[in-house]
Amino acid sequence: MLEILNHFRSKSDIKDVSFCVKERKVHLLVQLKKGKSKLAISEDGLEFKSQKSPEATTTDFLKNQKRKQAEQHLYHSVLASGSERMNGNNLVVERIIKAKEGVLVFYHHNQDGNIEVGVLMTEFSDPGKVIWKHSEPVWESPNSWRNKKKVFIDLIKTDKRYIAYWWLKGKGLFAIAYPEYKINNRIQLKQNHSLYKVDNNPLIAPQAKNSWEAFTTFNPAAIYAANKVHILYRAQGFDYVSVLGYASSDDGIQITAKEDKPAYVPIRPFEKRRKGKMLVTKYQSGGGCEGCEDPRTTRLGDKVYMTYVAFNGYDPPRIALTSIKLTDFLAKRWLWEKPVLISPPGVVDKSACILPEKINGKYVIFHRIFPNILIDYVDSLEFGEGQYLKGEHKIEPRSPMWWD
């Protein structure tokens, strides 16, 4: 981090500061409130020398400002993760830079006065298709900046480095060279698998002919068995009761079979709303008022185990567990075992899944009590009365910038 042009730090007549790259040189334009301007030019983006301001340069700066506005508009939606912990208004696109492999998108997030800079790469033809996203910040603001007013000016790429410019009130203009190895090393990593959204979405949609799935169909689980992908999905009719439907696919993309009746319905008191009980809306998810939500399936031996969220309309949602013989599942004989609650009462616990193999002789169950991912190792999947997950291990979220 290098402080440049510090003789401007005490000046109060500065209106704007902007950069552009022209003929492999970095041009810095300082506009004053009285209508005057000062120009400085640098060979490396770090050491600047004052120059007279030719009129032609002004056009270049205006083009650069329009570029920044267009990039913010085009790429902001790619960065907005939908996390309830991140305020999308605090996300700023610093710059897009074209590389051989795709388009680099530099951005930062301001959280409680701390700046974290990230980078991702998208395809040339589709800004919405992210090739990779760096798992760590490429730069973080120092603690000395926390309580000071700071304004991002611009990011440029020279022959040797990526340089960001920030104006720090009372201090002056700073140039920050982002560690190039964090960017180039990531570019060089080969991507063995890429996820793409297929064109024939949605694969499963509400069906007016079936009252139980006439309103919504979402949050599916899937297993592969007998050369097919078997899907259990959450569905709701206009009674807002969540049940689970069944569909299958030969290739995982085209639905080849679908049942007209639910494969699983709420049967226990902990997943059915008691008559006369007032709905507690803060526990609602996806508009559901009661039922079986968000299934997760795992094949273990000759059984299919299913965890799901059980909600009775008023108590905090909890994790339920059931199972079925694989032969019955494949034959669509829905002979599920009696479900049991495996998370403690009084706590909103969701998103449970069982790993398909034991680790050190124990079953592994991931689940979530917001905002943490919890992990339990258990000897058996037969949970007795009052036997619940304990959350033995915890994975805490990173800062909102890196919420996954």
Short mmCIF file of C-alpha atoms in Angstrom, two decimals:
data_model
loop_
_atom_site.label_atom_id
_atom_site.label_comp_id
_atom_site.label_asym_id
_atom_site.label_seq_id
_atom_site.Cartn_x
_atom_site.Cartn_y
_atom_site.Cartn_z
CA MET A 1 0.00 0.00 0.00
CA LEU A 2 1.55 3.29 -1.12
CA GLU A 3 0.43 6.82 -0.29
CA ILE A 4 0.61 9.06 -3.36
CA LEU A 5 -0.04 12.76 -3.90
CA ASN A 6 -0.17 13.33 -0.16
CA HIS A 7 0.17 17.08 -0.71
CA PHE A 8 -3.57 17.00 -1.48
CA ARG A 9 -4.46 15.59 1.93
CA SER A 10 -5.29 18.96 3.53
CA LYS A 11 -6.95 20.46 0.48
CA SER A 12 -10.70 21.02 0.67
CA ASP A 13 -11.18 22.23 -2.89
CA ILE A 14 -11.00 18.78 -4.54
CA LYS A 15 -14.20 17.86 -6.36
CA ASP A 16 -13.30 14.53 -7.95
CA VAL A 17 -10.40 12.20 -8.65
CA SER A 18 -10.38 9.81 -11.62
CA PHE A 19 -8.01 7.57 -13.57
CA CYS A 20 -7.63 6.19 -17.07
CA VAL A 21 -4.99 4.22 -18.93
CA LYS A 22 -3.85 5.62 -22.27
CA GLU A 23 -0.88 4.56 -24.38
CA ARG A 24 0.30 2.23 -21.57
CA LYS A 25 0.48 5.13 -19.11
CA VAL A 26 -1.74 5.82 -16.09
CA HIS A 27 -3.38 9.26 -16.16
CA LEU A 28 -4.66 10.82 -12.93
CA LEU A 29 -7.08 13.75 -13.15
CA VAL A 30 -7.85 15.83 -10.05
CA GLN A 31 -10.82 18.14 -10.60
CA LEU A 32 -11.13 21.17 -8.34
CA LYS A 33 -14.33 22.85 -7.21
CA LYS A 34 -13.44 26.10 -8.99
CA GLY A 35 -13.56 24.38 -12.38
CA LYS A 36 -9.84 23.88 -12.70
CA SER A 37 -8.12 20.49 -12.93
CA LYS A 38 -4.68 18.98 -12.42
CA LEU A 39 -3.23 16.10 -14.38
CA ALA A 40 -0.48 13.66 -13.37
CA ILE A 41 0.95 10.77 -15.40
CA SER A 42 2.71 7.61 -14.28
CA GLU A 43 4.61 4.87 -16.06
CA ASP A 44 3.90 2.26 -13.35
CA GLY A 45 0.73 3.53 -11.67
CA LEU A 46 2.60 4.38 -8.47
CA GLU A 47 4.88 7.36 -9.10
CA PHE A 48 3.11 10.33 -10.72
CA LYS A 49 4.46 13.52 -12.28
CA SER A 50 2.37 16.62 -12.86
CA GLN A 51 1.52 17.45 -16.48
CA LYS A 52 -0.52 20.03 -18.34
CA SER A 53 -4.06 18.82 -18.93
CA PRO A 54 -4.73 18.41 -22.68
CA GLU A 55 -8.37 18.67 -23.71
CA ALA A 56 -8.28 15.28 -25.43
CA THR A 57 -7.61 13.54 -22.12
CA THR A 58 -10.94 14.72 -20.67
CA THR A 59 -12.83 12.56 -23.16
CA ASP A 60 -10.90 9.50 -22.03
CA PHE A 61 -11.86 10.13 -18.40
CA LEU A 62 -15.54 10.52 -19.32
CA LYS A 63 -15.44 7.21 -21.21
CA ASN A 64 -13.89 5.58 -18.16
CA GLN A 65 -16.66 6.87 -15.89
CA LYS A 66 -19.35 5.50 -18.23
CA ARG A 67 -17.55 2.17 -18.30
CA LYS A 68 -17.61 1.95 -14.51
CA GLN A 69 -21.35 2.65 -14.42
CA ALA A 70 -22.05 0.01 -17.07
CA GLU A 71 -19.94 -2.62 -15.31
CA GLN A 72 -21.64 -1.99 -11.97
CA HIS A 73 -25.05 -2.43 -13.60
CA LEU A 74 -24.08 -5.54 -15.58
CA TYR A 75 -22.17 -7.49 -12.94
CA HIS A 76 -23.79 -6.49 -9.65
CA SER A 77 -26.45 -9.20 -9.96
CA VAL A 78 -23.69 -11.82 -10.39
CA LEU A 79 -22.19 -10.78 -7.05
CA ALA A 80 -25.45 -10.59 -5.08
CA SER A 81 -25.47 -13.96 -3.33
CA GLY A 82 -28.91 -13.71 -1.73
CA SER A 83 -27.42 -14.17 1.72
CA GLU A 84 -29.46 -12.74 4.55
CA ARG A 85 -26.12 -11.68 6.08
CA MET A 86 -24.96 -9.54 3.17
CA ASN A 87 -26.37 -6.17 2.15
CA GLY A 88 -26.24 -6.05 -1.63
CA ASN A 89 -26.13 -2.26 -1.50
CA ASN A 90 -22.63 -2.50 -0.03
CA LEU A 91 -21.29 -4.49 -3.00
CA VAL A 92 -19.24 -2.47 -5.50
CA VAL A 93 -17.86 -3.68 -8.82
CA GLU A 94 -14.34 -2.27 -8.98
CA ARG A 95 -13.49 -3.30 -12.51
CA ILE A 96 -13.81 -6.03 -15.11
CA ILE A 97 -10.60 -7.09 -16.87
CA LYS A 98 -10.52 -9.48 -19.80
CA ALA A 99 -8.11 -12.40 -19.54
CA LYS A 100 -7.46 -15.29 -21.93
CA GLU A 101 -9.69 -17.66 -19.96
CA GLY A 102 -12.60 -15.30 -19.26
CA VAL A 103 -13.58 -12.00 -17.65
CA LEU A 104 -12.09 -11.13 -14.25
CA VAL A 105 -14.53 -9.27 -12.01
CA PHE A 106 -13.00 -7.39 -9.08
CA TYR A 107 -15.39 -6.24 -6.37
CA HIS A 108 -15.47 -5.23 -2.73
CA HIS A 109 -17.85 -5.29 0.19
CA ASN A 110 -18.04 -2.82 3.07
CA GLN A 111 -19.05 -4.45 6.35
CA ASP A 112 -18.86 -2.39 9.55
CA GLY A 113 -16.12 -0.23 8.11
CA ASN A 114 -13.97 -3.12 6.87
CA ILE A 115 -13.26 -3.49 3.15
CA GLU A 116 -12.78 -6.95 1.64
CA VAL A 117 -11.84 -7.28 -2.02
CA GLY A 118 -12.77 -10.38 -4.00
CA VAL A 119 -12.35 -11.62 -7.55
CA LEU A 120 -14.23 -14.08 -9.75
CA MET A 121 -14.19 -15.05 -13.40
CA THR A 122 -17.16 -15.26 -15.76
CA GLU A 123 -17.54 -16.44 -19.33
CA PHE A 124 -17.02 -13.91 -22.13
CA SER A 125 -20.44 -14.49 -23.67
CA ASP A 126 -22.47 -14.78 -20.47
CA PRO A 127 -21.72 -12.61 -17.41
CA GLY A 128 -24.07 -14.79 -15.39
CA LYS A 129 -21.94 -17.92 -15.78
CA VAL A 130 -19.26 -17.87 -13.09
CA ILE A 131 -16.24 -20.05 -13.98
CA TRP A 132 -14.67 -19.68 -10.55
CA LYS A 133 -14.80 -17.45 -7.49
CA HIS A 134 -11.84 -16.89 -5.18
CA SER A 135 -12.46 -18.45 -1.78
CA GLU A 136 -10.50 -15.77 0.10
CA PRO A 137 -10.18 -11.97 -0.08
CA VAL A 138 -7.34 -10.77 -2.28
CA TRP A 139 -7.04 -7.69 -0.06
CA GLU A 140 -8.46 -6.41 3.23
CA SER A 141 -8.33 -2.85 4.52
CA PRO A 142 -6.02 -2.24 7.51
CA ASN A 143 -7.48 -1.60 10.97
CA SER A 144 -6.29 1.99 10.79
CA TRP A 145 -8.91 2.64 8.11
CA ARG A 146 -11.88 1.42 10.14
CA ASN A 147 -13.25 4.72 11.43
CA LYS A 148 -12.15 6.89 8.51
CA LYS A 149 -14.13 7.97 5.49
CA LYS A 150 -12.83 6.12 2.46
CA VAL A 151 -13.84 6.33 -1.19
CA PHE A 152 -12.93 3.82 -3.88
CA ILE A 153 -11.69 5.64 -6.98
CA ASP A 154 -10.72 3.03 -9.56
CA LEU A 155 -8.81 -0.15 -10.39
CA ILE A 156 -6.34 -0.39 -13.27
CA LYS A 157 -4.11 -3.08 -14.70
CA THR A 158 -0.57 -2.28 -15.72
CA ASP A 159 1.90 -4.63 -17.36
CA LYS A 160 3.06 -5.84 -13.96
CA ARG A 161 0.22 -5.47 -11.45
CA TYR A 162 -3.38 -4.75 -10.52
CA ILE A 163 -3.60 -1.40 -8.69
CA ALA A 164 -6.59 -0.04 -6.79
CA TYR A 165 -6.84 3.62 -5.77
CA TRP A 166 -8.62 4.81 -2.63
CA TRP A 167 -9.13 8.28 -1.21
CA LEU A 168 -8.83 8.37 2.57
CA LYS A 169 -10.16 11.53 4.19
CA GLY A 170 -7.46 13.47 5.98
CA LYS A 171 -4.75 11.20 4.59
CA GLY A 172 -4.74 11.49 0.82
CA LEU A 173 -4.76 9.13 -2.13
CA PHE A 174 -3.54 5.56 -1.72
CA ALA A 175 -2.47 2.98 -4.30
CA ILE A 176 -2.92 -0.68 -3.34
CA ALA A 177 -1.26 -3.36 -5.46
CA TYR A 178 -3.32 -6.54 -5.18
CA PRO A 179 -1.18 -9.68 -4.69
CA GLU A 180 -0.97 -10.99 -8.24
CA TYR A 181 -0.15 -14.55 -7.19
CA LYS A 182 -3.57 -14.86 -5.53
CA ILE A 183 -5.18 -14.09 -8.87
CA ASN A 184 -2.89 -15.77 -11.39
CA ASN A 185 -2.53 -18.99 -9.38
CA ARG A 186 -6.32 -19.25 -9.29
CA ILE A 187 -6.57 -18.70 -13.04
CA GLN A 188 -4.11 -21.54 -13.65
CA LEU A 189 -6.14 -24.07 -11.65
CA LYS A 190 -7.96 -26.37 -14.02
CA GLN A 191 -11.67 -26.80 -13.47
CA ASN A 192 -12.51 -30.50 -13.76
CA HIS A 193 -16.24 -29.95 -13.28
CA SER A 194 -18.45 -27.01 -14.07
CA LEU A 195 -22.12 -26.59 -13.21
CA TYR A 196 -24.48 -25.19 -15.80
CA LYS A 197 -28.19 -24.56 -15.69
CA VAL A 198 -29.94 -26.67 -18.33
CA ASP A 199 -32.33 -25.05 -20.78
CA ASN A 200 -35.42 -27.12 -19.99
CA ASN A 201 -36.02 -25.68 -16.52
CA PRO A 202 -38.08 -26.08 -14.47
CA LEU A 203 -37.84 -29.87 -14.50
CA ILE A 204 -40.77 -30.14 -12.11
CA ALA A 205 -43.55 -27.56 -11.93
CA PRO A 206 -46.88 -27.21 -10.07
CA GLN A 207 -49.71 -29.27 -11.56
CA ALA A 208 -53.22 -27.88 -11.34
CA LYS A 209 -54.71 -31.36 -11.80
CA ASN A 210 -53.12 -32.53 -8.54
CA SER A 211 -54.43 -30.42 -5.67
CA TRP A 212 -51.52 -31.35 -3.39
CA GLU A 213 -48.95 -29.79 -5.79
CA ALA A 214 -51.02 -27.09 -7.44
CA PHE A 215 -49.23 -24.19 -5.67
CA THR A 216 -45.50 -24.91 -5.42
CA THR A 217 -42.90 -27.59 -6.20
CA PHE A 218 -39.33 -27.04 -4.97
CA ASN A 219 -36.38 -28.12 -2.77
CA PRO A 220 -35.83 -31.66 -4.12
CA ALA A 221 -33.65 -34.54 -2.95
CA ALA A 222 -32.20 -37.17 -5.28
CA ILE A 223 -30.49 -40.55 -5.22
CA TYR A 224 -29.21 -42.77 -8.03
CA ALA A 225 -30.32 -46.40 -8.02
CA ALA A 226 -31.30 -49.03 -10.61
CA ASN A 227 -29.91 -46.86 -13.44
CA LYS A 228 -32.23 -43.97 -12.64
CA VAL A 229 -32.26 -40.69 -10.72
CA HIS A 230 -35.04 -40.78 -8.14
CA ILE A 231 -36.34 -37.42 -6.94
CA LEU A 232 -38.40 -36.55 -3.89
CA TYR A 233 -39.56 -32.94 -3.90
CA ARG A 234 -41.49 -30.63 -1.60
CA ALA A 235 -44.92 -29.66 -2.89
CA GLN A 236 -47.82 -27.56 -1.66
CA GLY A 237 -51.42 -27.15 -2.66
CA PHE A 238 -53.47 -24.11 -1.85
CA ASP A 239 -54.01 -25.46 1.66
CA TYR A 240 -50.26 -24.67 2.18
CA VAL A 241 -49.57 -28.14 3.58
CA SER A 242 -46.13 -29.44 2.60
CA VAL A 243 -45.97 -33.01 1.26
CA LEU A 244 -43.36 -34.86 -0.81
CA GLY A 245 -43.85 -35.89 -4.42
CA TYR A 246 -41.89 -38.39 -6.51
CA ALA A 247 -40.39 -38.19 -10.00
CA SER A 248 -37.62 -40.06 -11.83
CA SER A 249 -35.25 -39.42 -14.69
CA ASP A 250 -33.11 -41.64 -16.90
CA ASP A 251 -30.44 -38.97 -17.41
CA GLY A 252 -30.95 -36.54 -14.54
CA ILE A 253 -32.17 -33.83 -16.91
CA GLN A 254 -35.40 -35.01 -18.49
CA ILE A 255 -38.20 -36.18 -16.17
CA THR A 256 -39.38 -39.54 -17.50
CA ALA A 257 -41.89 -40.57 -14.81
CA LYS A 258 -43.93 -38.79 -12.16
CA GLU A 259 -46.48 -39.91 -9.58
CA ASP A 260 -49.92 -38.30 -9.33
CA LYS A 261 -50.09 -38.94 -5.59
CA PRO A 262 -47.68 -37.87 -2.85
CA ALA A 263 -44.91 -40.27 -1.84
CA TYR A 264 -44.90 -38.96 1.72
CA VAL A 265 -47.44 -37.01 3.78
CA PRO A 266 -47.44 -35.69 7.38
CA ILE A 267 -48.74 -38.26 9.86
CA ARG A 268 -47.23 -37.33 13.23
CA PRO A 269 -48.44 -34.55 15.58
CA PHE A 270 -45.10 -32.76 15.27
CA GLU A 271 -45.75 -32.16 11.54
CA LYS A 272 -49.50 -31.48 11.63
CA ARG A 273 -51.19 -28.30 12.79
CA ARG A 274 -53.49 -28.72 15.75
CA LYS A 275 -57.00 -27.35 15.23
CA GLY A 276 -57.43 -23.93 16.80
CA LYS A 277 -53.69 -23.29 17.12
CA MET A 278 -52.51 -19.93 15.82
CA LEU A 279 -49.92 -20.03 13.02
CA VAL A 280 -46.53 -18.64 14.02
CA THR A 281 -45.47 -16.91 10.82
CA LYS A 282 -41.82 -16.38 11.81
CA TYR A 283 -41.29 -20.13 11.46
CA GLN A 284 -42.84 -20.36 8.00
CA SER A 285 -40.68 -21.41 5.07
CA GLY A 286 -41.79 -21.25 1.46
CA GLY A 287 -45.30 -20.30 2.53
CA GLY A 288 -45.95 -23.60 4.32
CA CYS A 289 -48.28 -23.72 7.30
CA GLU A 290 -47.55 -27.34 8.30
CA GLY A 291 -46.12 -30.57 6.99
CA CYS A 292 -42.92 -32.16 5.71
CA GLU A 293 -40.41 -29.77 4.17
CA ASP A 294 -37.10 -29.94 2.28
CA PRO A 295 -36.19 -33.65 2.08
CA ARG A 296 -32.63 -35.04 2.00
CA THR A 297 -32.14 -38.68 0.94
CA THR A 298 -29.20 -41.06 1.39
CA ARG A 299 -28.85 -44.66 0.27
CA LEU A 300 -27.15 -46.85 2.87
CA GLY A 301 -27.06 -50.56 2.08
CA ASP A 302 -30.54 -51.85 1.33
CA LYS A 303 -32.30 -48.80 2.77
CA VAL A 304 -33.04 -45.22 1.78
CA TYR A 305 -32.87 -42.81 4.71
CA MET A 306 -34.65 -39.49 4.54
CA THR A 307 -34.30 -36.45 6.75
CA TYR A 308 -36.72 -33.55 6.43
CA VAL A 309 -37.98 -30.49 8.29
CA ALA A 310 -41.09 -31.20 10.36
CA PHE A 311 -43.31 -28.18 11.06
CA ASN A 312 -46.62 -28.16 12.93
CA GLY A 313 -47.38 -24.50 12.33
CA TYR A 314 -46.42 -23.09 15.71
CA ASP A 315 -43.37 -24.81 17.26
CA PRO A 316 -39.82 -24.18 15.96
CA PRO A 317 -39.21 -26.49 12.96
CA ARG A 318 -37.20 -29.61 13.76
CA ILE A 319 -35.39 -32.40 11.92
CA ALA A 320 -37.27 -35.65 11.37
CA LEU A 321 -35.83 -38.97 10.21
CA THR A 322 -37.44 -41.92 8.47
CA SER A 323 -36.36 -44.75 6.17
CA ILE A 324 -37.69 -47.23 3.63
CA LYS A 325 -36.41 -50.46 2.10
CA LEU A 326 -34.75 -49.87 -1.24
CA THR A 327 -36.92 -52.54 -2.89
CA ASP A 328 -40.09 -50.82 -1.70
CA PHE A 329 -38.77 -47.43 -2.77
CA LEU A 330 -37.97 -48.64 -6.30
CA ALA A 331 -41.38 -50.31 -6.55
CA LYS A 332 -43.05 -47.09 -5.32
CA ARG A 333 -44.52 -48.88 -2.33
CA TRP A 334 -44.34 -46.01 0.14
CA LEU A 335 -43.90 -48.13 3.28
CA TRP A 336 -41.93 -45.59 5.27
CA GLU A 337 -40.81 -46.26 8.82
CA LYS A 338 -42.47 -44.22 11.55
CA PRO A 339 -40.64 -40.86 11.58
CA VAL A 340 -38.86 -39.64 14.71
CA LEU A 341 -37.54 -36.23 15.69
CA ILE A 342 -33.75 -36.14 15.99
CA SER A 343 -33.18 -32.46 16.87
CA PRO A 344 -34.02 -30.99 20.29
CA PRO A 345 -37.20 -28.98 20.95
CA GLY A 346 -37.24 -25.20 21.06
CA VAL A 347 -34.53 -24.76 18.40
CA VAL A 348 -34.93 -24.10 14.67
CA ASP A 349 -32.78 -26.87 13.18
CA LYS A 350 -32.87 -27.60 9.44
CA SER A 351 -31.01 -28.87 6.36
CA ALA A 352 -29.92 -32.22 7.81
CA CYS A 353 -28.19 -34.73 5.57
CA ILE A 354 -26.52 -38.08 6.22
CA LEU A 355 -23.25 -38.92 4.49
CA PRO A 356 -23.44 -42.08 2.32
CA GLU A 357 -20.46 -43.73 4.05
CA LYS A 358 -19.34 -44.11 7.64
CA ILE A 359 -16.26 -42.27 8.88
CA ASN A 360 -14.24 -44.03 11.57
CA GLY A 361 -17.13 -46.44 12.06
CA LYS A 362 -19.74 -43.73 12.68
CA TYR A 363 -22.57 -42.19 10.71
CA VAL A 364 -22.06 -38.49 9.98
CA ILE A 365 -24.97 -36.04 10.01
CA PHE A 366 -24.68 -32.43 8.88
CA HIS A 367 -27.38 -29.99 9.97
CA ARG A 368 -27.85 -26.24 10.39
CA ILE A 369 -28.75 -23.96 13.24
CA PHE A 370 -28.41 -20.54 11.64
CA PRO A 371 -25.87 -19.38 10.80
CA ASN A 372 -23.64 -22.37 11.61
CA ILE A 373 -23.28 -25.80 10.02
CA LEU A 374 -23.23 -28.47 12.72
CA ILE A 375 -21.77 -31.98 12.48
CA ASP A 376 -22.63 -35.02 14.59
CA TYR A 377 -21.05 -38.49 14.62
CA VAL A 378 -23.48 -41.19 15.75
CA ASP A 379 -23.17 -44.94 16.26
CA SER A 380 -26.66 -45.72 15.01
CA LEU A 381 -29.45 -44.15 12.98
CA GLU A 382 -31.99 -45.64 15.35
CA PHE A 383 -32.79 -42.66 17.56
CA GLY A 384 -34.56 -43.46 20.82
CA GLU A 385 -37.03 -41.27 22.69
CA GLY A 386 -35.31 -38.08 23.80
CA GLN A 387 -32.12 -38.87 21.88
CA TYR A 388 -31.17 -35.83 19.80
CA LEU A 389 -28.35 -34.40 17.74
CA LYS A 390 -25.93 -32.41 19.89
CA GLY A 391 -24.04 -30.32 17.37
CA GLU A 392 -20.68 -31.78 18.41
CA HIS A 393 -18.72 -29.86 15.79
CA LYS A 394 -19.38 -26.49 14.24
CA ILE A 395 -18.46 -24.77 10.99
CA GLU A 396 -18.95 -21.04 11.39
CA PRO A 397 -19.57 -18.79 8.38
CA ARG A 398 -16.89 -16.57 7.05
CA SER A 399 -17.57 -12.86 6.78
CA PRO A 400 -20.69 -11.91 4.76
CA MET A 401 -18.44 -11.37 1.74
CA TRP A 402 -17.74 -15.09 1.53
CA TRP A 403 -21.08 -16.53 2.63
CA ASP A 404 -21.48 -19.83 0.77
#
